[in-house]
Amino acid sequence: MTDRRRREAPPRGHTPTREVAPRTHWLLLSVLAVTLSTALLLQGYTHHMFGITSDAVTGARGRSDTVPAQVVHGGPVIANAATSAHTAKAQARTVALTFDDGPDPVWTPRILDVLRRNHVHATFFVVGTQVVAHPELLRRIVADGHQIGIHTFTHPDLARLAPWQRSLELRETQLAVAGAAGVTTALLRPPYSSKNDALDDAEWSVLRQADAAGYVTVLSTQDAEDWQRPGADRILANATPHGHAGQILLMHDGGGDRSQTVAALGSLIPRLKAHGFRFATVGAAVGMAGPVQPAGLGDRLQGMAFIKVLQGGDLAVWLLGVLMSAAGAISVLRAAVVLVAARRHRRLRSRGRSWGPPVTEPVSVIVPAYNESAGIEAAVRSLLASDHPGEIIVVDDGSTDGTADLVESLRLPVRVIRQQNAGKPAALNTGLAAATYDLVVMVDGDTVFEPDTVRTLVQPFADPRVGAVSGNAKVANRGGLLGRWQHIEYVVGFNLDRRLFDLAECMPTVPGAVGAFRRRALLELGGVSDVTLAEDTDLTMALCRAGWRVVYEEGARAWTEAPASLNALWRQRYRWCYGTLQAMWKHRGALVQRGAAGKLGRRGLVHLLLFQVLLPLLAPAVDIFAVYGLLFLDPVRIVGLWLAFLLLQLLMGLYAFRLDGERPGPLWSLPLQQFVYRQLMYLVVIQSVFTAVSGSRLRWQRMERYGSLQTPAGAQAPGDTVPPQGPVGPQRPPYHSGPQPAPYAPVQQRPPYAPVQQPAPYAPVQQPMPYAPVQQPAPYAPVQQPPPYGGLPQPPPHPGFRQPGPYETQQFY
C-alpha cells in the first residue's frame, strides 16, 4: 500500500494533480446498511412480532351477526365465503388427519414415519417461518403424498390484523411453500380457529378476504387437544370419533413437545381402522378436486429468493450475535487490562522511579509551521518560558499568512528558517539539519508548553535505551460539546493506551504535539519519512523496529488546539486514521520479527488492527442490531447492556481523569458522545479503509486555526476556571523560585504581515514586557542563546540523512 503510493507520488517541485476521494464506498455502505436493516426487519417480523402459542390463547368471542346460518351449522370446509357461502363435510366413516404449526425438525419426521408405517395420508397446515427454516421437511411431506395447507406465516390471530397484514401473511406463506416444494395450495386454516359455531364477525371477515384471494377455509370438527399435552391416553380418547360421521381431526406436529401426539397417533390409526374408518386428505375427504397444484416458474423463483433472503437474515442475526458477544468480551477484557496497566504504570511513576542522573544538557526545539499565525506567538513564548536550556527553531514551510514575519517581528531569541512549501516531514528534516543538540523536541505550531514540560520530557533520555518520549497532549479549547468530547478522548483513549503501550514496550505513536527524540537515532533512520500522512506514527514505529525504546511521560504536558467544527474534526481524524493504516502496512513486517520489533508487531499492531480498525468497522452493524433489539427483542435487556457498557466507560473515564489530575465534570457528556461522536469516528475509519483498499491517494489539507491558545500561566487551560491538577506527589513551582510573570492575555491577532526589514546582524534584543529575564534554577546554568540562524555554523549532514527537496503542495498540520 505505502510503496505503491510512493511510486505514484508527484515529482517534487511540481503541483500534484488533485485527486478526488472515492465516493462509491458510501453508496456501497448505504446499500449494505439498507440490506442489513431490511433483512433484520424481516427476521424480526417473522420471528418476534407473533409466534406459535397455545390454541387456547384467544380473545373474547365477539358478536356473530354477519356469519351465515348455513355456515354456523354446516361443514368445516367453507368455500365462496365472499359471495354465496357453502360448506362441505367429510364423508361418513372418513377421518381427515390434519396437523398444524409445523414442520418441526423433531416431531414432523416422527409423525411422517407413523403415517408411512400405517399407509395413511394426512393434511399438514404449515407455518411459513417453519417452512423457511426447514424447507427439506416440506419437500418430504409432499413426496410422501400428503396434502399441504397454509397456516399463515407467523401464526398471528388474523382477526386482529389489518387487511394488508392478512394479505401479507398469506402471500408470504404461499411464496415459502412454492419456493420450498414447488407447489401452491388453496387450503387455509386460520390460527386459533376451531369449529364453525365458534366463528364471530371478525373471523368471518377473515374468511371473506381469504375467499377473495382464492382460498378455501378448513376448520375442524374434532380436536385432539394435544396442545394441552394431557397425556397420550387422553389425546387418544379426544381423537376417537363418536359414531360413524366423518371428521376433520385437529392435531399438531409443531409448536412444542409433541411426543404425546406421536404416541397417541400410533395407537389411534390402527384402532380406527379396526372400527371401519378410512383415512384421507381433506381434499379427498370432502371430494375437492386438486387443491394443491404445481407452482408456476415465477412463483417458484420468487419463493426461492424469499427463502434465501430470510435465511440470510437468520444467519446475519446469528453472526451479529456471535460478533457482538465476542466484541463485548474483548472490550471488557481490554478495559480490565488497560486499567491494570494504567495503575501499574502510575505506581511505577509515583514511587519516584529514576531514569538515571538528571538530564541537564540543552535541547533543540523544532516548531514546523505552515500558516500558524493564529497561535505561533503563544507557542513560541511558552517555549521561551521553559525552565530547561536550549534553542528554538521555527521552520516556516512556505506559509502564506505571514507566520515567519510574525515570529521575526517579536524580536525574540528564536531562529526562523524559511523554505518553500514541502510538507511537515520536510520541515522537520530541515529543523533536524539545523539543530545544534542531540536531544530534539518537536512541537506543533498550535501547541503551548508548560514551563517544566521540556525538562520533564527529556528526563527519560538518562536511559541510553530510550530513543523517543511521548508527552501528555491536552485539549486547550475544550469548551462546548465537541471540545469536551475530544478532551475525554485525549484523556481516556489516548493517554490510557499510552500507559499500556509503555509497559508493553510497543508504543506506536509519539504525537506531533509533544514529543522528544534522540537526533542521532532519527538521522540513522534517514530523517522523517514523508511516505505516509501520519509521519509521527511512521517515525515511532521505525524507532521501535530499530531497537529503540519509546516511553510515555505523563508529567510533560502540552496544550493543543483541537478542531472546533465537525468538518475540521473529520478532516483531522481522516488524515490520522489513513496515515495510521499506511504506517501499519509499511511496518507489517514487524509481525514476524523478534525483539523490540516483534513487540511492536504482535502487541502494538495487533492492538491497533483490532481496536482501531476492525471493531469500528463493525460498529454500524452493532448500532443497527441495537435498534433491532429495541424493536423485536427485550428492550429492557438491550438498554441494560448499553447502560452496563456506558458504566464501564464512565469508570474508565473517572480513573483516567484522576490519573491525569483532571476534574471529572466533562464526563457528564459521555452518554451523548455515544450518539454523535462515536458514529463520526467509525465513519472516519470506514472512509479511511475504503480509501486505502481502493488505492486512492489522500491529498494534504489545511487545518483550521482559531487563535484560542494562550501562553500558560501556571498551566491554566484556556476556558478553565481552575487550572488542571498535576500528578499526585510533590508539585514543582509553576515556573521557578524567581518572580512570576503575570498571566498572558490572548494574543491580539494581526493582519498578514509584510516582510520585515531585519537588522544585520542582530544586536542583543531587549525582551519585551511582560517577560522579565528568567533566572534558571539549579542544577541548570544559564545558557547563552545562539544568534539568529544566519550566523550559526551548520553541522555537516549525517551520512544517512536525506533532505527532501521542496514541492508545491499545501500540507496538513
Short mmCIF file of N, CA, C and O in Angstrom, two decimals, residues 15 95 116 233 310 328 428 467 542 562 640 724:
data_model
loop_
_atom_site.label_atom_id
_atom_site.label_comp_id
_atom_site.label_asym_id
_atom_site.label_seq_id
_atom_site.Cartn_x
_atom_site.Cartn_y
_atom_site.Cartn_z
N THR A 15 3.26 20.94 -8.79
CA THR A 15 1.97 20.86 -8.11
C THR A 15 1.27 19.59 -8.53
O THR A 15 1.06 19.36 -9.73
N VAL A 95 -61.90 -40.14 8.18
CA VAL A 95 -61.18 -39.23 9.09
C VAL A 95 -60.07 -38.55 8.29
O VAL A 95 -59.23 -39.24 7.68
N ARG A 116 -46.38 -43.27 7.47
CA ARG A 116 -45.88 -44.18 6.43
C ARG A 116 -46.05 -45.63 6.84
O ARG A 116 -46.45 -46.47 6.02
N ASP A 233 -52.93 -41.07 26.47
CA ASP A 233 -54.24 -41.72 26.59
C ASP A 233 -55.36 -40.71 26.42
O ASP A 233 -56.38 -41.00 25.77
N LEU A 310 -34.66 -14.62 3.79
CA LEU A 310 -34.97 -14.84 5.21
C LEU A 310 -33.91 -15.69 5.90
O LEU A 310 -33.56 -15.43 7.05
N GLY A 328 -17.95 -7.69 22.79
CA GLY A 328 -18.20 -7.28 24.18
C GLY A 328 -17.20 -7.89 25.13
O GLY A 328 -16.67 -7.20 26.02
N LEU A 428 10.38 19.24 9.34
CA LEU A 428 11.06 18.62 10.48
C LEU A 428 12.49 18.24 10.11
O LEU A 428 13.42 18.39 10.92
N GLY A 467 14.85 6.05 22.89
CA GLY A 467 15.07 6.83 21.68
C GLY A 467 14.05 7.91 21.47
O GLY A 467 14.28 8.83 20.68
N ALA A 542 9.19 3.11 13.25
CA ALA A 542 10.54 2.86 12.74
C ALA A 542 11.56 2.82 13.87
O ALA A 542 12.48 1.99 13.87
N ALA A 562 -7.62 21.90 19.44
CA ALA A 562 -8.36 20.83 18.77
C ALA A 562 -9.35 21.42 17.78
O ALA A 562 -9.75 22.58 17.90
N GLY A 640 -30.28 -2.31 29.24
CA GLY A 640 -29.42 -2.70 30.35
C GLY A 640 -27.99 -2.96 29.91
O GLY A 640 -27.04 -2.54 30.59
N PRO A 724 -5.62 22.73 35.55
CA PRO A 724 -5.54 21.29 35.71
C PRO A 724 -4.55 20.92 36.79
O PRO A 724 -3.50 21.53 36.93
#
